[in-house]
Amino acid sequence: MKVIEIEGNRKLEGTIRISGAKNATVALIPAAILTDEEATICNVPEITDTDALCDILKELNVKVNRSTESVVINPREMINKEIEEQFSKKLRASYYFMGALLGKYKKAEMYFPGGCSIGARPIDLHLKGFEALGATVRNENNKYIVEAKELKGANIYLDIASVGATINIMLAAVKAKGTTIIDNAAKEPEIVNVATFLNNMGANITGAGTSTIKIKGVEHLHQCFHEVIPDRIEAGTYIIIGALCGHPLKVDNVIPEHVDSLLSKLEEMRIGLEIGADYVTIIDNNEKLVATNIKTAVYPGFPTDLQQPFTVLLTQANGKSKVTETIWENRFMHIPYLKALGANIEVKNQTATIIGPTPLKGEEVIATDLRAGAAMVAAALIAEGKTTITNAEHILRGYEQIVEKLTAVGAKITIKEI
Ligand code: EPZ
């Protein structure tokens, strides 16, 4: 097991460069098998989720050539076979192979993990979309067999603007006969990045980034070159860390509009920001931080993936703040550990109420999930003394070189295997 140790209460100064978006990458790598030729993707973050997906590609006899922050994927000799549980259970996003294999071969066979820690994480909307395209879905002891004689374009309404379902249906529909319309589609920037990738291959997708996406089926998808967008959640996490202890901290390679909701909240809290074309610098947080409320929502609302690190900032704000989580039913597992560090937080139903400011003191804490782990890092950086974060593997799934990036701006942070 990996453990991160942090000596806190230090000011961080300098520049942190943001890597490619995890939540785009985990869709782009499965989507790459749709080409009949070769796909080159650059700005790929070197995180364990990328490794896990490349392992699945190799299982399917896909040629994978990785170099620094890029991957060349050649599926010419791939074999469509069952994806075993040992591979698919490493990350939820392995489910994108369902849509990609269905879209390419009209058949997908894979084991699929149960709910993840932040909620039940059902995939009923994904499966409803596949069925609307003409596929049948069977589930035999958690192994899904999805197959179709023919995939035909359909009008699909998503009851929830699901990121995963929107992308998975796009993958299944790109080579279907006729036109597919996805209504109430999710609008996250990662969806636009995937649609652009597919269009670079020769697909015909319009409307990505709006709530109505149109996919006109095509016969052939050719080779292409593509770049992963910067990770808005990694960026938001470091911007929050800058607000906590930047002096000043520049977060570079950012698309500011992708973190608009966060930046507005920080300005509401009277945190001094300099927002450039592709960076955000936290200039000062000398003023007393003003308490505020957030309610997570689908893009462009406040992202659920930032509510956990943002809660740490609210522990330092003057007064009462509220965090309401509307996307996941179990995304407050970081709260007990923040309280152990000294925070004053109470949770009732889907709302956490934070009274600040409270000084934080180093403790032994656990990373219960990826973004809870990010919250532990943020808290540890301002806590007095040493904090030890176990289960740090969770953090490495979504934050490329987090130890190196924080060390470079003055943090005392180490990681070890125990
Ligand atoms: C993506 O998950 C992200 N993961 C999540 O980030 C993020 O929290 C989430 O979108 C919301 O923004 C990836 O992109 C790999 P959803 P996804 O389908 O696609 C319900 C992180 O920390 N739902 O938009 O799984 C679901 O239960 C991760 O990087 C159904 O009911 O999220 C949830 O309540 C965590 N049926 C809501 O919709 C379905 O078939 C939104 O889920 C699908 C989803």
Short mmCIF file of C-alpha atoms and ligand atoms in Angstrom, two decimals:
data_model
loop_
_atom_site.label_atom_id
_atom_site.label_comp_id
_atom_site.label_asym_id
_atom_site.label_seq_id
_atom_site.Cartn_x
_atom_site.Cartn_y
_atom_site.Cartn_z
CA MET A 1 0.00 0.00 0.00
CA LYS A 2 1.22 3.52 -0.78
CA VAL A 3 1.40 6.23 1.92
CA ILE A 4 1.84 9.96 1.40
CA GLU A 5 3.42 12.02 4.21
CA ILE A 6 3.17 15.80 4.34
CA GLU A 7 4.77 18.32 6.72
CA GLY A 8 2.15 21.06 6.55
CA ASN A 9 1.76 24.76 7.23
CA ARG A 10 4.17 25.89 4.48
CA LYS A 11 3.55 28.52 1.82
CA LEU A 12 3.76 27.24 -1.77
CA GLU A 13 5.28 29.46 -4.44
CA GLY A 14 5.88 28.89 -8.14
CA THR A 15 4.14 27.21 -11.08
CA ILE A 16 2.28 23.91 -11.40
CA ARG A 17 1.62 22.69 -14.96
CA ILE A 18 -1.64 20.82 -15.51
CA SER A 19 -1.64 17.47 -17.34
CA GLY A 20 -4.13 15.97 -19.77
CA ALA A 21 -7.65 15.29 -18.49
CA LYS A 22 -8.14 11.88 -16.85
CA ASN A 23 -11.86 11.90 -17.64
CA ALA A 24 -11.20 12.50 -21.33
CA THR A 25 -8.27 10.05 -21.52
CA VAL A 26 -10.24 7.15 -20.05
CA ALA A 27 -12.76 7.51 -22.89
CA LEU A 28 -10.26 8.33 -25.68
CA ILE A 29 -8.17 5.18 -25.15
CA PRO A 30 -11.12 2.75 -25.60
CA ALA A 31 -12.53 4.95 -28.39
CA ALA A 32 -9.25 4.58 -30.33
CA ILE A 33 -10.10 0.97 -31.24
CA LEU A 34 -12.86 2.34 -33.50
CA THR A 35 -10.32 3.43 -36.10
CA ASP A 36 -9.55 0.89 -38.84
CA GLU A 37 -6.03 2.30 -39.00
CA GLU A 38 -4.01 4.00 -36.22
CA ALA A 39 -4.69 6.73 -33.63
CA THR A 40 -2.06 8.93 -31.99
CA ILE A 41 -3.11 10.72 -28.79
CA CYS A 42 -0.83 13.23 -27.09
CA ASN A 43 -0.94 15.06 -23.74
CA VAL A 44 -1.99 11.74 -22.16
CA PRO A 45 -1.54 11.89 -18.35
CA GLU A 46 0.80 9.25 -16.93
CA ILE A 47 -1.60 8.02 -14.25
CA THR A 48 -2.56 4.49 -13.25
CA ASP A 49 -5.92 4.72 -15.04
CA THR A 50 -4.02 5.16 -18.32
CA ASP A 51 -1.91 2.08 -17.50
CA ALA A 52 -5.01 -0.01 -16.71
CA LEU A 53 -6.69 0.88 -20.01
CA CYS A 54 -3.55 0.18 -22.05
CA ASP A 55 -3.42 -3.25 -20.37
CA ILE A 56 -6.94 -3.94 -21.65
CA LEU A 57 -5.91 -2.87 -25.17
CA LYS A 58 -3.00 -5.34 -25.05
CA GLU A 59 -5.40 -8.05 -23.83
CA LEU A 60 -7.35 -7.41 -27.04
CA ASN A 61 -4.15 -7.73 -29.11
CA VAL A 62 -4.12 -4.01 -29.93
CA LYS A 63 -0.65 -2.59 -30.61
CA VAL A 64 0.12 0.10 -27.99
CA ASN A 65 3.18 2.31 -28.25
CA ARG A 66 3.60 4.66 -25.28
CA SER A 67 6.13 7.44 -24.94
CA THR A 68 6.15 10.50 -22.69
CA GLU A 69 2.58 11.71 -22.39
CA SER A 70 1.51 10.13 -25.68
CA VAL A 71 0.18 6.82 -26.94
CA VAL A 72 -0.06 5.35 -30.45
CA ILE A 73 -2.86 2.79 -30.74
CA ASN A 74 -3.08 0.40 -33.68
CA PRO A 75 -6.08 -1.97 -33.63
CA ARG A 76 -5.50 -3.51 -37.07
CA GLU A 77 -4.86 -6.96 -35.58
CA MET A 78 -7.08 -6.71 -32.55
CA ILE A 79 -9.27 -9.59 -31.38
CA ASN A 80 -12.73 -9.01 -29.98
CA LYS A 81 -12.80 -11.21 -26.91
CA GLU A 82 -14.19 -11.12 -23.38
CA ILE A 83 -12.58 -8.55 -21.08
CA GLU A 84 -11.92 -10.38 -17.83
CA GLU A 85 -12.87 -8.97 -14.46
CA GLN A 86 -9.21 -8.66 -13.37
CA PHE A 87 -8.84 -5.94 -16.01
CA SER A 88 -12.26 -4.28 -16.05
CA LYS A 89 -12.52 -3.91 -12.28
CA LYS A 90 -9.44 -1.63 -12.07
CA LEU A 91 -11.52 1.39 -13.04
CA ARG A 92 -15.15 2.23 -13.69
CA ALA A 93 -14.36 3.79 -17.03
CA SER A 94 -13.49 0.38 -18.48
CA TYR A 95 -17.16 0.42 -19.42
CA TYR A 96 -16.24 2.58 -22.44
CA PHE A 97 -14.96 -0.64 -24.06
CA MET A 98 -18.61 -1.77 -24.12
CA GLY A 99 -19.62 1.09 -26.40
CA ALA A 100 -16.44 0.93 -28.49
CA LEU A 101 -16.56 -2.88 -29.05
CA LEU A 102 -20.30 -2.73 -29.78
CA GLY A 103 -19.74 0.12 -32.21
CA LYS A 104 -16.89 -1.67 -34.00
CA TYR A 105 -17.91 -5.36 -33.89
CA LYS A 106 -21.59 -5.23 -32.83
CA LYS A 107 -20.57 -7.32 -29.84
CA ALA A 108 -19.03 -6.59 -26.44
CA GLU A 109 -18.42 -9.06 -23.65
CA MET A 110 -17.00 -7.82 -20.37
CA TYR A 111 -17.16 -8.21 -16.66
CA PHE A 112 -18.14 -5.13 -14.91
CA PRO A 113 -17.43 -4.04 -11.30
CA GLY A 114 -20.26 -3.29 -8.89
CA GLY A 115 -20.82 0.11 -7.35
CA CYS A 116 -17.84 2.23 -6.52
CA SER A 117 -17.35 3.93 -3.14
CA ILE A 118 -19.03 7.23 -4.03
CA GLY A 119 -22.30 5.65 -4.99
CA ALA A 120 -24.07 2.72 -6.65
CA ARG A 121 -22.89 3.96 -10.05
CA PRO A 122 -25.48 2.10 -12.15
CA ILE A 123 -25.08 1.86 -15.94
CA ASP A 124 -28.76 1.48 -16.83
CA LEU A 125 -28.67 4.56 -19.10
CA HIS A 126 -25.69 3.18 -21.02
CA LEU A 127 -27.52 -0.13 -21.57
CA LYS A 128 -30.80 1.64 -22.49
CA GLY A 129 -28.87 3.53 -25.16
CA PHE A 130 -27.32 0.34 -26.56
CA GLU A 131 -30.76 -1.32 -26.68
CA ALA A 132 -32.24 1.72 -28.46
CA LEU A 133 -29.58 1.21 -31.15
CA GLY A 134 -30.78 -2.39 -31.61
CA ALA A 135 -28.54 -4.33 -29.22
CA THR A 136 -29.59 -6.99 -26.76
CA VAL A 137 -28.04 -6.91 -23.29
CA ARG A 138 -27.50 -10.00 -21.14
CA ASN A 139 -25.95 -10.05 -17.68
CA GLU A 140 -24.55 -13.39 -16.49
CA ASN A 141 -22.96 -13.11 -13.01
CA ASN A 142 -21.83 -9.57 -13.61
CA LYS A 143 -20.59 -10.35 -17.10
CA TYR A 144 -22.36 -8.21 -19.71
CA ILE A 145 -22.88 -9.56 -23.21
CA VAL A 146 -24.09 -6.76 -25.50
CA GLU A 147 -24.67 -7.66 -29.15
CA ALA A 148 -26.65 -6.59 -32.22
CA LYS A 149 -27.32 -8.01 -35.66
CA GLU A 150 -27.38 -4.45 -36.88
CA LEU A 151 -26.94 -1.09 -35.14
CA LYS A 152 -29.48 1.47 -36.33
CA GLY A 153 -29.58 5.16 -35.45
CA ALA A 154 -32.18 6.07 -32.82
CA ASN A 155 -33.50 9.01 -30.78
CA ILE A 156 -32.32 8.50 -27.19
CA TYR A 157 -33.42 10.63 -24.26
CA LEU A 158 -31.22 10.41 -21.16
CA ASP A 159 -33.23 10.66 -17.92
CA ILE A 160 -30.03 11.99 -16.30
CA ALA A 161 -27.40 14.01 -18.19
CA SER A 162 -24.90 11.22 -17.62
CA VAL A 163 -21.29 11.81 -18.78
CA GLY A 164 -20.57 8.12 -19.17
CA ALA A 165 -23.81 7.24 -20.91
CA THR A 166 -23.45 10.18 -23.34
CA ILE A 167 -19.94 9.09 -24.35
CA ASN A 168 -20.71 5.35 -24.44
CA ILE A 169 -23.74 5.87 -26.70
CA MET A 170 -21.62 8.09 -28.99
CA LEU A 171 -19.05 5.28 -29.28
CA ALA A 172 -21.72 2.70 -30.12
CA ALA A 173 -23.46 4.98 -32.65
CA VAL A 174 -20.56 6.32 -34.78
CA LYS A 175 -20.80 3.41 -37.27
CA ALA A 176 -24.52 2.63 -36.85
CA LYS A 177 -26.78 2.87 -39.88
CA GLY A 178 -28.55 6.22 -39.94
CA THR A 179 -28.66 9.07 -37.43
CA THR A 180 -28.69 8.96 -33.65
CA ILE A 181 -29.86 11.87 -31.54
CA ILE A 182 -28.93 11.98 -27.85
CA ASP A 183 -31.25 14.31 -25.96
CA ASN A 184 -30.46 15.68 -22.49
CA ALA A 185 -26.85 14.77 -23.25
CA ALA A 186 -24.16 15.76 -20.73
CA LYS A 187 -22.19 18.88 -21.74
CA GLU A 188 -18.86 18.32 -19.98
CA PRO A 189 -15.73 19.47 -21.92
CA GLU A 190 -14.44 15.88 -21.94
CA ILE A 191 -17.41 14.92 -24.14
CA VAL A 192 -16.42 17.59 -26.66
CA ASN A 193 -12.85 16.25 -26.59
CA VAL A 194 -14.06 12.70 -27.37
CA ALA A 195 -16.41 13.90 -30.13
CA THR A 196 -13.54 15.89 -31.71
CA PHE A 197 -11.35 12.77 -31.60
CA LEU A 198 -14.02 10.69 -33.36
CA ASN A 199 -14.62 13.43 -35.95
CA ASN A 200 -10.84 13.57 -36.55
CA MET A 201 -11.18 9.87 -37.43
CA GLY A 202 -13.97 10.64 -39.89
CA ALA A 203 -17.06 10.34 -37.73
CA ASN A 204 -19.93 12.79 -38.18
CA ILE A 205 -20.88 14.15 -34.76
CA THR A 206 -22.43 17.58 -34.16
CA GLY A 207 -23.73 19.27 -31.02
CA ALA A 208 -21.20 17.91 -28.51
CA GLY A 209 -21.10 20.33 -25.57
CA THR A 210 -24.82 21.02 -25.92
CA SER A 211 -27.69 18.92 -24.57
CA THR A 212 -28.50 17.56 -28.05
CA ILE A 213 -25.86 15.53 -29.87
CA LYS A 214 -26.40 14.22 -33.42
CA ILE A 215 -24.33 11.28 -34.71
CA LYS A 216 -24.61 10.33 -38.37
CA GLY A 217 -23.25 6.79 -38.84
CA VAL A 218 -20.25 6.35 -41.16
CA GLU A 219 -18.70 3.24 -42.71
CA HIS A 220 -15.01 3.82 -42.14
CA LEU A 221 -12.89 5.54 -39.50
CA HIS A 222 -9.36 6.42 -40.51
CA GLN A 223 -6.14 7.27 -38.74
CA CYS A 224 -5.93 10.46 -36.73
CA PHE A 225 -3.90 12.58 -34.36
CA HIS A 226 -5.49 14.06 -31.24
CA GLU A 227 -4.65 16.03 -28.10
CA VAL A 228 -6.20 15.53 -24.66
CA ILE A 229 -7.59 18.74 -23.14
CA PRO A 230 -6.10 19.97 -19.83
CA ASP A 231 -7.59 18.35 -16.74
CA ARG A 232 -10.05 20.86 -15.27
CA ILE A 233 -10.39 18.85 -12.04
CA GLU A 234 -6.64 18.61 -11.50
CA ALA A 235 -6.47 22.35 -12.28
CA GLY A 236 -9.28 23.10 -9.84
CA THR A 237 -7.62 21.05 -7.14
CA TYR A 238 -4.33 22.98 -7.43
CA ILE A 239 -6.17 26.32 -7.65
CA ILE A 240 -7.88 25.43 -4.36
CA ILE A 241 -4.48 24.49 -2.88
CA GLY A 242 -3.21 27.88 -4.09
CA ALA A 243 -6.13 29.56 -2.34
CA LEU A 244 -5.18 27.68 0.83
CA CYS A 245 -1.43 28.27 0.86
CA GLY A 246 -0.24 29.87 -2.39
CA HIS A 247 2.27 32.65 -2.09
CA PRO A 248 1.64 33.12 -5.00
CA LEU A 249 0.89 29.93 -6.94
CA LYS A 250 0.49 29.88 -10.73
CA VAL A 251 -1.52 26.97 -12.22
CA ASP A 252 -0.49 26.74 -15.87
CA ASN A 253 -1.99 25.01 -18.96
CA VAL A 254 -5.58 25.65 -17.87
CA ILE A 255 -8.71 26.46 -19.87
CA PRO A 256 -10.19 29.03 -17.43
CA GLU A 257 -13.74 28.71 -18.76
CA HIS A 258 -13.66 25.00 -17.78
CA VAL A 259 -13.30 26.05 -14.12
CA ASP A 260 -15.57 29.11 -14.31
CA SER A 261 -17.85 28.00 -11.48
CA LEU A 262 -14.88 27.47 -9.13
CA LEU A 263 -13.26 30.82 -10.02
CA SER A 264 -16.56 32.63 -9.36
CA LYS A 265 -16.80 31.01 -5.92
CA LEU A 266 -13.20 31.94 -5.10
CA GLU A 267 -13.86 35.57 -6.07
CA GLU A 268 -16.97 35.47 -3.86
CA MET A 269 -14.65 34.38 -1.02
CA ARG A 270 -12.44 37.42 -1.76
CA ILE A 271 -9.47 35.39 -2.97
CA GLY A 272 -7.22 37.41 -5.30
CA LEU A 273 -6.90 35.74 -8.71
CA GLU A 274 -5.10 36.64 -11.92
CA ILE A 275 -6.87 34.84 -14.78
CA GLY A 276 -4.85 34.62 -18.03
CA ALA A 277 -5.63 32.96 -21.36
CA ASP A 278 -4.22 29.62 -20.24
CA TYR A 279 -3.36 30.01 -16.55
CA VAL A 280 -4.75 31.05 -13.19
CA THR A 281 -2.53 32.62 -10.54
CA ILE A 282 -3.72 32.83 -6.94
CA ILE A 283 -2.19 36.11 -5.88
CA ASP A 284 -3.28 36.43 -2.30
CA ASN A 285 -5.68 35.18 0.27
CA ASN A 286 -4.61 37.66 2.89
CA GLU A 287 -8.09 39.00 3.38
CA LYS A 288 -10.31 37.05 5.72
CA LEU A 289 -11.90 34.33 3.59
CA VAL A 290 -15.64 34.82 3.29
CA ALA A 291 -17.88 31.77 3.84
CA THR A 292 -19.97 30.65 0.85
CA ASN A 293 -22.29 27.84 -0.25
CA ILE A 294 -21.92 25.41 -3.14
CA LYS A 295 -24.32 22.94 -4.73
CA THR A 296 -22.80 20.46 -7.17
CA ALA A 297 -24.38 20.21 -10.60
CA VAL A 298 -23.72 18.96 -14.11
CA TYR A 299 -21.45 21.13 -16.26
CA PRO A 300 -21.19 24.12 -16.29
CA GLY A 301 -22.37 23.99 -12.67
CA PHE A 302 -20.00 23.45 -9.74
CA PRO A 303 -18.30 20.09 -10.44
CA THR A 304 -18.95 17.28 -7.96
CA ASP A 305 -15.30 16.24 -8.40
CA LEU A 306 -14.17 19.48 -6.74
CA GLN A 307 -16.58 19.58 -3.78
CA GLN A 308 -14.26 17.49 -1.60
CA PRO A 309 -11.11 19.62 -2.01
CA PHE A 310 -13.26 22.79 -1.89
CA THR A 311 -14.64 21.72 1.49
CA VAL A 312 -11.10 22.03 2.87
CA LEU A 313 -11.01 25.68 1.80
CA LEU A 314 -14.37 26.27 3.50
CA THR A 315 -12.88 25.07 6.81
CA GLN A 316 -10.69 28.20 6.64
CA ALA A 317 -13.52 30.61 5.71
CA ASN A 318 -15.07 32.93 8.31
CA GLY A 319 -18.57 31.82 9.17
CA LYS A 320 -20.96 29.07 8.09
CA SER A 321 -20.71 27.44 4.64
CA LYS A 322 -22.80 24.69 3.10
CA VAL A 323 -21.85 22.03 0.54
CA THR A 324 -24.74 20.19 -1.12
CA GLU A 325 -23.87 17.13 -3.22
CA THR A 326 -26.53 16.38 -5.84
CA ILE A 327 -24.74 13.91 -8.15
CA TRP A 328 -23.41 11.09 -5.91
CA GLU A 329 -25.13 9.64 -2.87
CA ASN A 330 -21.98 8.83 -0.92
CA ARG A 331 -19.41 11.53 -1.53
CA PHE A 332 -18.78 12.77 2.05
CA MET A 333 -16.37 10.05 3.17
CA HIS A 334 -13.60 12.63 3.56
CA ILE A 335 -15.57 14.48 6.27
CA PRO A 336 -14.67 12.24 9.25
CA TYR A 337 -10.98 12.64 8.37
CA LEU A 338 -11.27 16.42 8.00
CA LYS A 339 -12.91 16.46 11.45
CA ALA A 340 -10.02 14.35 12.80
CA LEU A 341 -7.69 17.08 11.51
CA GLY A 342 -9.73 19.69 13.43
CA ALA A 343 -12.46 20.84 11.05
CA ASN A 344 -15.92 21.72 12.34
CA ILE A 345 -18.32 19.99 9.91
CA GLU A 346 -21.70 18.34 10.31
CA VAL A 347 -23.40 16.30 7.58
CA LYS A 348 -27.18 15.98 7.27
CA ASN A 349 -28.54 14.08 4.27
CA GLN A 350 -26.72 15.48 1.21
CA THR A 351 -25.51 18.71 2.83
CA ALA A 352 -22.34 19.34 4.83
CA THR A 353 -22.30 22.44 7.05
CA ILE A 354 -18.87 23.85 7.78
CA ILE A 355 -18.08 26.41 10.48
CA GLY A 356 -14.74 28.17 10.06
CA PRO A 357 -12.06 29.12 10.42
CA THR A 358 -10.58 26.16 12.32
CA PRO A 359 -6.85 25.45 12.59
CA LEU A 360 -5.96 21.95 11.29
CA LYS A 361 -3.44 19.67 13.00
CA GLY A 362 -1.61 16.76 11.34
CA GLU A 363 -3.09 13.26 11.82
CA GLU A 364 -3.18 9.81 10.26
CA VAL A 365 -5.95 9.82 7.65
CA ILE A 366 -7.18 7.57 4.83
CA ALA A 367 -7.87 8.38 1.17
CA THR A 368 -11.27 6.71 0.75
CA ASP A 369 -11.57 7.62 -2.94
CA LEU A 370 -9.74 9.70 -5.53
CA ARG A 371 -11.07 13.17 -4.75
CA ALA A 372 -11.31 12.49 -1.01
CA GLY A 373 -7.60 11.74 -1.27
CA ALA A 374 -7.07 15.08 -3.00
CA ALA A 375 -8.93 16.73 -0.13
CA MET A 376 -6.61 15.01 2.36
CA VAL A 377 -3.58 16.39 0.50
CA ALA A 378 -5.03 19.89 0.50
CA ALA A 379 -5.81 19.71 4.23
CA ALA A 380 -2.41 18.23 5.07
CA LEU A 381 -0.65 21.09 3.27
CA ILE A 382 -2.15 23.63 5.73
CA ALA A 383 -2.25 21.42 8.85
CA GLU A 384 0.27 21.99 11.64
CA GLY A 385 2.81 19.16 11.75
CA LYS A 386 2.84 15.84 9.90
CA THR A 387 -0.11 14.16 8.18
CA THR A 388 0.02 10.59 6.90
CA ILE A 389 -2.39 9.60 4.11
CA THR A 390 -2.80 5.86 3.55
CA ASN A 391 -4.44 4.22 0.48
CA ALA A 392 -2.66 6.87 -1.57
CA GLU A 393 -3.10 4.65 -4.66
CA HIS A 394 -6.48 6.31 -5.05
CA ILE A 395 -4.77 9.68 -5.51
CA LEU A 396 -2.31 8.42 -8.11
CA ARG A 397 -5.25 7.32 -10.29
CA GLY A 398 -6.06 10.92 -11.14
CA TYR A 399 -3.11 13.20 -10.32
CA GLU A 400 -0.01 12.79 -12.47
CA GLN A 401 3.23 13.33 -10.51
CA ILE A 402 1.42 14.96 -7.58
CA VAL A 403 4.43 14.52 -5.26
CA GLU A 404 6.84 16.03 -7.82
CA LYS A 405 4.49 18.89 -8.73
CA LEU A 406 3.94 19.91 -5.08
CA THR A 407 7.60 19.45 -4.11
CA ALA A 408 8.59 21.80 -6.93
CA VAL A 409 6.59 24.63 -5.36
CA GLY A 410 7.90 24.10 -1.83
CA ALA A 411 5.76 21.40 -0.22
CA LYS A 412 7.37 18.83 2.07
CA ILE A 413 5.69 15.73 0.66
CA THR A 414 6.91 12.16 0.22
CA ILE A 415 5.34 8.89 -0.90
CA LYS A 416 6.39 5.40 0.14
CA GLU A 417 5.31 1.79 -0.13
CA ILE A 418 4.50 0.07 3.16
C1 EPZ B 1 -18.05 10.88 -14.69
O1 EPZ B 1 -18.54 9.72 -14.05
C2 EPZ B 1 -16.69 11.12 -14.06
N1 EPZ B 1 -15.84 9.97 -14.31
C3 EPZ B 1 -16.85 11.33 -12.56
O2 EPZ B 1 -15.56 11.69 -12.07
C4 EPZ B 1 -17.79 12.51 -12.31
O3 EPZ B 1 -18.00 12.62 -10.93
C5 EPZ B 1 -19.12 12.26 -13.02
O4 EPZ B 1 -18.88 12.02 -14.43
C6 EPZ B 1 -20.06 13.46 -12.90
O5 EPZ B 1 -19.44 14.58 -13.44
C7 EPZ B 1 -15.31 9.82 -15.54
O6 EPZ B 1 -15.52 10.62 -16.43
C8 EPZ B 1 -14.41 8.62 -15.73
P1 EPZ B 1 -22.44 10.14 -14.63
P2 EPZ B 1 -19.85 8.97 -14.66
O7 EPZ B 1 -22.82 9.01 -15.50
O8 EPZ B 1 -19.86 9.08 -16.11
C9 EPZ B 1 -26.28 8.42 -12.39
C10 EPZ B 1 -13.65 11.47 -10.77
O9 EPZ B 1 -13.48 11.77 -9.57
N2 EPZ B 1 -26.31 7.42 -13.47
O10 EPZ B 1 -22.46 11.53 -15.17
O11 EPZ B 1 -19.90 7.61 -14.03
C11 EPZ B 1 -25.08 8.25 -11.47
O12 EPZ B 1 -25.38 7.27 -10.45
C12 EPZ B 1 -14.91 10.75 -11.18
O13 EPZ B 1 -12.85 11.76 -11.70
C13 EPZ B 1 -27.38 6.54 -13.52
O14 EPZ B 1 -28.28 6.56 -12.68
O15 EPZ B 1 -20.99 9.88 -14.01
C14 EPZ B 1 -24.89 9.64 -10.92
O16 EPZ B 1 -25.79 9.84 -9.85
C15 EPZ B 1 -15.78 10.34 -10.01
N3 EPZ B 1 -27.42 5.62 -14.52
C16 EPZ B 1 -25.29 10.54 -12.09
O17 EPZ B 1 -26.07 9.71 -12.97
C17 EPZ B 1 -26.43 5.55 -15.47
O18 EPZ B 1 -26.53 4.70 -16.38
C18 EPZ B 1 -24.14 11.12 -12.88
O19 EPZ B 1 -23.34 10.05 -13.29
C19 EPZ B 1 -25.35 6.45 -15.40
C20 EPZ B 1 -25.31 7.39 -14.38
#
